[in-house]
Structures are given as structure tokens and as C-alpha cells.
CSV table of C-alpha atoms in Angstrom, one decimal:
chain,number,residue,atom,x,y,z
Z,1473,MET,CA,-206.5,-120.3,187.2
Z,1474,THR,CA,-204.2,-119.7,184.7
Z,1475,LEU,CA,-200.2,-121.4,184.8
Z,1476,VAL,CA,-197.8,-119.4,183.8
Z,1477,THR,CA,-194.9,-121.2,182.4
Z,1478,ASP,CA,-192.2,-120.6,179.5
Z,1479,ARG,CA,-189.5,-123.0,177.9
Z,1480,ASN,CA,-187.2,-123.1,180.5
Z,1481,LEU,CA,-189.3,-125.6,182.2
Z,1482,TYR,CA,-188.2,-127.8,179.2
Z,1483,ARG,CA,-184.7,-127.1,179.5
Z,1484,GLN,CA,-184.3,-127.5,183.5
Z,1485,SER,CA,-186.0,-130.5,183.2
Z,1486,SER,CA,-183.4,-133.6,184.2
Z,1487,GLU,CA,-186.4,-136.0,182.5
Z,1488,GLY,CA,-186.2,-134.2,179.1
Z,1489,VAL,CA,-189.8,-133.6,178.2
Z,1490,SER,CA,-192.2,-136.7,180.0
Z,1491,GLY,CA,-191.2,-134.5,183.3
Z,1492,PRO,CA,-193.2,-131.0,181.9
Z,1493,ILE,CA,-195.5,-133.0,180.7
Z,1494,SER,CA,-196.4,-135.2,183.7
Z,1495,LEU,CA,-196.0,-131.7,186.0
Z,1496,ILE,CA,-198.6,-129.8,182.9
Z,1497,ASP,CA,-200.8,-132.7,183.0
Z,1498,ALA,CA,-201.4,-133.0,186.6
Z,1499,ALA,CA,-201.8,-129.3,187.0
Z,1500,ILE,CA,-204.7,-129.0,185.0
Z,1501,GLN,CA,-206.1,-132.6,186.9
Z,1502,GLY,CA,-205.3,-130.0,189.5
Z,1503,GLY,CA,-208.2,-127.8,188.2
Z,1504,VAL,CA,-205.7,-125.1,186.0
Z,1505,ASP,CA,-207.5,-123.9,182.9
Z,1506,ILE,CA,-205.2,-122.3,181.3
Z,1507,VAL,CA,-201.4,-122.6,180.6
Z,1508,GLN,CA,-199.8,-119.7,179.2
Z,1509,LEU,CA,-196.7,-119.7,177.7
Z,1510,ARG,CA,-194.0,-116.7,177.7
Z,1511,ALA,CA,-192.4,-116.0,174.8
Z,1512,VAL,CA,-189.9,-113.5,173.5
Z,1513,ALA,CA,-191.3,-111.3,170.3
Z,1514,GLY,CA,-189.0,-112.6,167.5
Z,1515,GLU,CA,-188.7,-116.2,168.7
Z,1516,THR,CA,-191.4,-117.2,166.3
Z,1517,ASP,CA,-187.9,-118.5,164.3
Z,1518,ASP,CA,-186.8,-120.4,166.8
Z,1519,LEU,CA,-187.2,-124.0,166.6
Z,1520,ALA,CA,-187.0,-125.3,170.4
Z,1521,ILE,CA,-190.0,-122.1,171.1
Z,1522,TYR,CA,-192.4,-123.5,168.3
Z,1523,ALA,CA,-191.8,-127.2,168.9
Z,1524,VAL,CA,-192.7,-126.6,172.7
Z,1525,SER,CA,-195.8,-124.1,171.8
Z,1526,LEU,CA,-197.5,-127.4,169.7
Z,1527,HIS,CA,-196.0,-129.8,172.5
Z,1528,LEU,CA,-198.6,-127.3,174.9
Z,1529,ARG,CA,-201.0,-127.0,172.0
Z,1530,GLU,CA,-201.8,-130.8,172.0
Z,1531,MET,CA,-201.0,-131.2,175.6
Z,1532,THR,CA,-203.9,-128.5,176.3
Z,1533,ALA,CA,-207.0,-129.5,173.5
Z,1534,GLY,CA,-210.3,-130.1,174.6
Z,1535,LYS,CA,-208.1,-130.1,178.3
Z,1536,ALA,CA,-207.5,-126.4,179.4
Z,1537,LEU,CA,-207.2,-122.8,177.0
Z,1538,PHE,CA,-203.8,-122.4,175.4
Z,1539,VAL,CA,-202.9,-119.2,175.6
Z,1540,VAL,CA,-199.2,-117.3,174.2
Z,1541,THR,CA,-197.6,-113.9,175.7
Z,1542,GLY,CA,-195.8,-111.4,173.8
Z,1543,ASP,CA,-195.8,-112.7,170.4
Z,1544,ILE,CA,-198.8,-112.8,167.9
Z,1545,GLU,CA,-196.6,-114.3,165.0
Z,1546,LEU,CA,-196.2,-117.7,167.7
Z,1547,ALA,CA,-200.0,-117.6,168.5
Z,1548,GLU,CA,-200.9,-118.2,164.9
Z,1549,LYS,CA,-198.9,-120.6,164.4
Z,1550,CYS,CA,-199.4,-122.6,167.3
Z,1551,HIS,CA,-203.1,-122.3,166.6
Z,1552,ALA,CA,-202.9,-120.9,170.4
Z,1553,ASP,CA,-206.9,-120.2,172.5
Z,1554,GLY,CA,-205.8,-116.8,173.7
Z,1555,LEU,CA,-202.8,-114.3,173.3
Z,1556,MET,CA,-201.4,-112.0,176.0
Z,1557,LEU,CA,-200.2,-108.7,174.8
Z,1558,ARG,CA,-197.3,-107.2,175.7
Z,1559,GLU,CA,-196.5,-103.6,177.0
Z,1560,HIS,CA,-196.1,-101.0,173.8
Z,1561,SER,CA,-197.1,-104.0,171.2
Z,1562,TYR,CA,-200.0,-104.4,169.0
Z,1563,ARG,CA,-203.3,-102.7,170.4
Z,1564,PRO,CA,-206.7,-105.7,171.2
Z,1565,SER,CA,-208.0,-104.4,168.5
Z,1566,GLU,CA,-205.0,-104.5,166.7
Z,1567,ALA,CA,-203.8,-107.8,167.7
Z,1568,ARG,CA,-208.1,-109.2,166.8
Z,1569,SER,CA,-207.8,-107.7,163.4
Z,1570,TYR,CA,-204.7,-109.4,162.5
Z,1571,LEU,CA,-205.4,-112.9,163.9
Z,1572,ARG,CA,-209.3,-113.1,162.2
Z,1573,GLY,CA,-210.0,-115.9,160.6
Z,1574,GLU,CA,-207.8,-117.4,163.0
Z,1575,ASN,CA,-208.1,-120.4,166.4
Z,1576,VAL,CA,-207.3,-117.4,168.5
Z,1577,LYS,CA,-210.1,-116.2,170.5
Z,1578,LEU,CA,-209.6,-114.1,173.4
Z,1579,VAL,CA,-206.7,-111.8,173.2
Z,1580,GLY,CA,-205.9,-110.1,177.0
Z,1581,ALA,CA,-202.9,-107.3,178.4
Z,1582,PHE,CA,-200.8,-106.8,180.9
Z,1583,ALA,CA,-201.8,-103.8,182.9
Z,1584,ARG,CA,-199.3,-101.9,186.1
Z,1585,SER,CA,-202.3,-99.6,187.0
Z,1586,VAL,CA,-206.0,-98.4,186.7
Z,1587,GLU,CA,-205.3,-96.4,183.4
Z,1588,GLU,CA,-203.2,-99.1,182.0
Z,1589,ALA,CA,-206.5,-101.1,182.3
Z,1590,ALA,CA,-208.3,-98.9,181.4
Z,1591,ARG,CA,-206.6,-98.5,178.0
Z,1592,ALA,CA,-206.5,-101.7,177.4
Z,1593,GLU,CA,-210.5,-102.3,177.7
Z,1594,ARG,CA,-211.0,-99.5,175.2
Z,1595,GLY,CA,-208.6,-100.4,172.9
Z,1596,GLY,CA,-210.8,-104.3,173.0
Z,1597,ALA,CA,-209.0,-106.4,175.5
Z,1598,ASP,CA,-211.2,-109.1,176.8
Z,1599,TYR,CA,-209.3,-109.3,179.6
Z,1600,VAL,CA,-206.0,-108.0,181.8
Z,1601,GLN,CA,-203.2,-109.3,184.1
Z,1602,PHE,CA,-202.4,-107.6,187.3
Z,1603,GLY,CA,-199.4,-107.3,188.8
Z,1604,PRO,CA,-197.2,-107.6,190.4
Z,1605,VAL,CA,-199.8,-108.2,192.9
Z,1606,PHE,CA,-197.0,-109.4,195.9
Z,1607,GLN,CA,-194.0,-109.7,196.3
Z,1608,ALA,CA,-191.3,-112.1,197.8
Z,1609,ASP,CA,-192.4,-113.3,201.1
Z,1610,GLU,CA,-194.1,-110.6,201.9
Z,1611,ALA,CA,-197.6,-110.3,204.8
Z,1612,LEU,CA,-200.7,-110.7,203.8
Z,1613,GLU,CA,-202.2,-107.9,205.1
Z,1614,ALA,CA,-206.0,-106.8,205.3
Z,1615,ASP,CA,-204.5,-103.3,203.6
Z,1616,HIS,CA,-202.1,-105.2,201.4
Z,1617,PRO,CA,-201.7,-102.3,198.7
Z,1618,GLY,CA,-201.5,-104.4,195.4
Z,1619,LEU,CA,-204.7,-105.8,196.7
Z,1620,ALA,CA,-206.0,-102.6,197.3
Z,1621,LEU,CA,-205.0,-101.5,193.3
Z,1622,LEU,CA,-206.3,-104.7,191.9
Z,1623,ARG,CA,-209.8,-103.6,194.1
Z,1624,LYS,CA,-209.4,-100.1,192.0
Z,1625,ILE,CA,-208.9,-101.9,188.8
Z,1626,LYS,CA,-211.5,-104.3,189.0
Z,1627,ASP,CA,-214.0,-101.0,189.8
Z,1628,ALA,CA,-212.7,-99.2,187.0
Z,1629,VAL,CA,-212.9,-101.4,184.0
Z,1630,GLN,CA,-216.1,-104.1,183.0
Z,1631,ILE,CA,-213.6,-106.8,181.5
Z,1632,ARG,CA,-212.0,-109.8,183.4
Z,1633,VAL,CA,-209.4,-109.2,186.0
Z,1634,ILE,CA,-206.6,-111.6,187.0
Z,1635,GLY,CA,-204.3,-111.4,189.4
Z,1636,PHE,CA,-200.7,-112.1,189.1
Z,1637,GLY,CA,-197.3,-111.4,190.6
Z,1638,GLY,CA,-196.0,-112.8,193.8
Z,1639,VAL,CA,-199.2,-115.5,193.9
Z,1640,GLN,CA,-197.3,-118.6,196.2
Z,1641,THR,CA,-200.8,-119.5,198.5
Z,1642,PRO,CA,-204.1,-120.3,199.0
Z,1643,GLU,CA,-204.3,-118.0,201.0
Z,1644,GLN,CA,-203.1,-115.5,198.5
Z,1645,ALA,CA,-205.4,-116.4,195.7
Z,1646,ALA,CA,-208.2,-116.3,197.8
Z,1647,ALA,CA,-207.2,-112.4,198.5
Z,1648,CYS,CA,-207.2,-111.7,194.6
Z,1649,ILE,CA,-210.5,-112.8,194.8
Z,1650,ALA,CA,-212.0,-110.5,197.7
Z,1651,ALA,CA,-210.2,-108.0,196.2
Z,1652,GLY,CA,-212.3,-108.4,193.3
Z,1653,ALA,CA,-210.2,-110.3,191.2
Z,1654,ASP,CA,-212.0,-113.0,188.3
Z,1655,GLY,CA,-209.0,-115.4,188.8
Z,1656,VAL,CA,-205.0,-115.6,188.9
Z,1657,ALA,CA,-202.0,-116.9,187.5
Z,1658,VAL,CA,-199.7,-118.5,189.0
Z,1659,THR,CA,-195.7,-119.9,188.2
Z,1660,ASP,CA,-193.8,-121.5,191.1
Z,1661,ALA,CA,-197.0,-122.0,193.1
Z,1662,ILE,CA,-197.6,-125.0,190.6
Z,1663,THR,CA,-193.9,-125.5,188.8
Z,1664,GLY,CA,-192.5,-124.9,192.0
Z,1665,ALA,CA,-194.4,-127.9,193.9
Z,1666,ALA,CA,-193.5,-131.6,195.3
Z,1667,ASP,CA,-197.3,-132.7,194.3
Z,1668,PRO,CA,-198.2,-130.1,191.7
Z,1669,GLN,CA,-201.9,-132.0,190.9
Z,1670,LYS,CA,-202.2,-131.1,195.4
Z,1671,ALA,CA,-200.9,-127.0,194.6
Z,1672,ALA,CA,-203.0,-126.9,191.9
Z,1673,ALA,CA,-205.8,-128.1,193.8
Z,1674,ASP,CA,-205.6,-126.3,197.1
Z,1675,LEU,CA,-205.5,-123.0,194.7
Z,1676,ARG,CA,-208.6,-124.6,193.0
Z,1677,ALA,CA,-210.3,-125.0,196.3
Z,1678,ALA,CA,-209.6,-121.9,197.9
Z,1679,LEU,CA,-210.4,-119.8,195.1
Z,1680,SER,CA,-213.3,-121.7,194.2
Z,1681,ALA,CA,-214.8,-120.7,198.4
Z,1682,ALA,CA,-213.5,-117.4,197.9
Z,1683,TRP,CA,-215.3,-117.3,194.8
Z,1684,THR,CA,-218.9,-119.1,196.7
Z,1685,GLU,CA,-218.3,-116.4,199.7
Z,1686,HIS,CA,-217.8,-113.1,197.6
Z,1687,HIS,CA,-220.1,-113.5,195.4
Z,1688,GLY,CA,-223.2,-116.3,196.7
Z,1689,SER,CA,-222.4,-118.2,193.0
Z,1690,ALA,CA,-220.6,-121.1,191.7
Z,1691,GLU,CA,-217.2,-119.7,190.1
Z,1692,ALA,CA,-218.0,-118.1,186.9
């Protein structure tokens, strides 16, 4: 399970740095195993985003993987575990070649269609994030179009597929697994919760139960 955040979490906190520290630590204790920082290419020289990335790297060490979105130089500088590529940026194989010898082990890509997911796989991506799966306040239905497309993408590729976008509840997270996803990425479901650790734990429990139901074994 991935928690996606950005430096706005630090800007918006009334508790300074201690608020985000507590929130992210609680999320990890609740079952988050990847923390993903959204960054904009070119922000590497921004001391604020660099400081946030170093802080997240330190917080996640030995507890969760740390992934940077969108900025290959930032991923390199902060010794991230993974890099999530934006559209129209590096091919995964190019990014991997650039980062050779660094700590970055995983290279992912966003996909909004079967074609984009297949292209990412051919380009050397380790996984794709597909989304948005849900729109705001959408009812969860068996023939939900986002879940149907998620299923088609999973059938078309061999790499891991992560559902993201609008995943707010344990039921939605479980539905993604039922549709074939290997995991989910969330933001507000945890950062907007009164009890982030419980929110993460509830999501993790739903994911694990759905994985066991549909795969007949413990979650991978």
C-alpha cells in the first residue's frame, strides 16, 4: 500500500514538521509500505522540496520504501528506493540507465489505458499506477468503468499494477484487488483521517482479506 504525499503536507500543518512526522510514522505503523513524494521536475534546486525528500528518506529507512515522482535528479540526490515517471518524460529503461549504481531499485510509470500500460512494460517499467480508478463520491458498482479498465490492464501486462485515484475507503481498496490490482495508492484516505494509523490499518486489512479471497494465499 502506497501513501502519496507532497510538500503541501508540511506547508499545511499547524504543528510544523512534527505533524507530518507523526502522520507518516502512524501510516507506516498502520501498514503503509511505500511512501511516494510528488515532485515537479525542476524542483530539485528548491531547498524546501529537497529538505522534505531527505526527511522522508530518513523516516522510511528500514520501515518502508521511498519513491519520488517526476524528478529523476531528486530521486538520485535523496537516494530514493524508487522513481515514478511522469508522462512524456524518460522511458523506464533510460531512467534505469541514468540511475545505474544508485540506490533506486524500482522504476514505475503512470498509465491511463491498456496501451500506456503495455508501452510502460515494453519500456522496462517494474510496475504501473493506473488511475483514476474512482471519481469523487462515486458509488461502488460491480460494473464500475474504472475497475473494468483496471482489470483489462492487469490482463494485458505481466508487471504489477497499482490502482490509484479516488481510493478513499477499505471497500474501494478491496474492489481494486478484486479487479486484479496488486495494490493501491492513497492520499486523503490517510492524510485526511482523524486517526491515520487506524485508517491505514483498516485499508491494509481490507487489502489482505481481498488478496486472500481472490488469490487463495497471503498477500504478496
